[in-house]
GROMACS .gro file of C-alpha atoms in nm:
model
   69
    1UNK     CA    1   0.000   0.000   0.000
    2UNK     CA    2   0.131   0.358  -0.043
    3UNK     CA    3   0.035   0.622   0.178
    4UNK     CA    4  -0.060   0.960   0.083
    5UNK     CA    5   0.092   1.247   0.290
    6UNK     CA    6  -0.344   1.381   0.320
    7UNK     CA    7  -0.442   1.106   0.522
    8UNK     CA    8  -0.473   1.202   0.911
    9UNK     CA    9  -0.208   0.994   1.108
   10UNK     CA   10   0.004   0.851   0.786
   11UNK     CA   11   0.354   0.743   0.817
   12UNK     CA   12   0.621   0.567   0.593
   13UNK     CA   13   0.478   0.240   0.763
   14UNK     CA   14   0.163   0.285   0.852
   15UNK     CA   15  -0.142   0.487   1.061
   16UNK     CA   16  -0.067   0.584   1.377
   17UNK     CA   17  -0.354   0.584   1.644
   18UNK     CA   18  -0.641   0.340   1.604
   19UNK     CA   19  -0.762   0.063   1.776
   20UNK     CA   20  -0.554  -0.255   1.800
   21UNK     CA   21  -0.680  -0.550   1.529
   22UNK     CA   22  -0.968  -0.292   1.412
   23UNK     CA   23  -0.947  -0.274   1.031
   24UNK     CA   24  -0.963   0.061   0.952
   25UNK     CA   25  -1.237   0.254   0.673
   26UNK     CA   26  -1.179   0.546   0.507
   27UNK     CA   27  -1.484   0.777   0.566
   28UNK     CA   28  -1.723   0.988   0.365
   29UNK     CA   29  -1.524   1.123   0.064
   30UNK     CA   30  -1.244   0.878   0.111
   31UNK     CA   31  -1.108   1.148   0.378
   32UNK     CA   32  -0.978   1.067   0.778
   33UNK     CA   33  -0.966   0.664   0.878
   34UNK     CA   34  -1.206   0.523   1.135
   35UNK     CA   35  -1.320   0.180   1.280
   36UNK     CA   36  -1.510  -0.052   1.099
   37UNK     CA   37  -1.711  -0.341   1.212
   38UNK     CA   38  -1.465  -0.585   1.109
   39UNK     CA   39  -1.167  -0.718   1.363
   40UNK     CA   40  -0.937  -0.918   1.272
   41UNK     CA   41  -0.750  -1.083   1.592
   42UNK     CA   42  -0.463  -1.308   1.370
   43UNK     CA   43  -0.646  -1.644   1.357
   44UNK     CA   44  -1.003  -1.541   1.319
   45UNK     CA   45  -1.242  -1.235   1.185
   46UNK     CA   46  -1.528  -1.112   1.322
   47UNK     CA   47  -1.824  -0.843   1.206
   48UNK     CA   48  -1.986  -0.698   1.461
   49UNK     CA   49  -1.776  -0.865   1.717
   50UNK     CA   50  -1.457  -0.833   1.896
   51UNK     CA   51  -1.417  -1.193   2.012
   52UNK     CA   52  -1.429  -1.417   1.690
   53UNK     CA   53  -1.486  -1.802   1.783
   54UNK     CA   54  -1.463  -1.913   1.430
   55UNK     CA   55  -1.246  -1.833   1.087
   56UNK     CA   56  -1.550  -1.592   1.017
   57UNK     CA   57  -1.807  -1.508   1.311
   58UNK     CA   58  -2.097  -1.252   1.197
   59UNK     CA   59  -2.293  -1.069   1.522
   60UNK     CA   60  -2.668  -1.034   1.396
   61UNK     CA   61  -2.836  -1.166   1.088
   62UNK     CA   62  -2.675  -1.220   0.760
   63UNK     CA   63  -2.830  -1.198   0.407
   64UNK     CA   64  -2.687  -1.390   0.091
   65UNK     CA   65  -2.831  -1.322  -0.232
   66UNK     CA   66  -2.767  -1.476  -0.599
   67UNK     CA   67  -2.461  -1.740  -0.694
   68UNK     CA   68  -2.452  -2.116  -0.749
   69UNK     CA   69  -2.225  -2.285  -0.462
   0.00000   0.00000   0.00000
């Protein structure tokens, strides 16, 4: 990834600030970085919650539309 000097908190390697295993998101009009719902804690990610039991753990109710399997 390459880092634009306009983005709050940039370095050479990386954002400074944030919340540990948070992935950030860029908000409205791709300007300042802020927490998403994803986390992402090295073995496991979760949306919608920080303790992930399972590769992929989703906190509420999920819809899939469209695809073969």
């Amino acid at each position: 990834a390459v880092w634009s000097s306009t983005i709050s908190g940039a370095t050479a390697t990386g954002i400074t600030g944030g919340t540990q295993n948070y992935i950030p998101k860029f908000g409205t009009g791709g300007t300042g970085l802020y927490l998403s719902q994803f986390f992402d804690n090295g073995t496991n990610v979760g949306i919608g919650t920080a303790i992930p039991g399972a590769k992929l753990e989703v906190a509420g109710q999920i819809k899939i539309t469209g695809g073969a399997p």
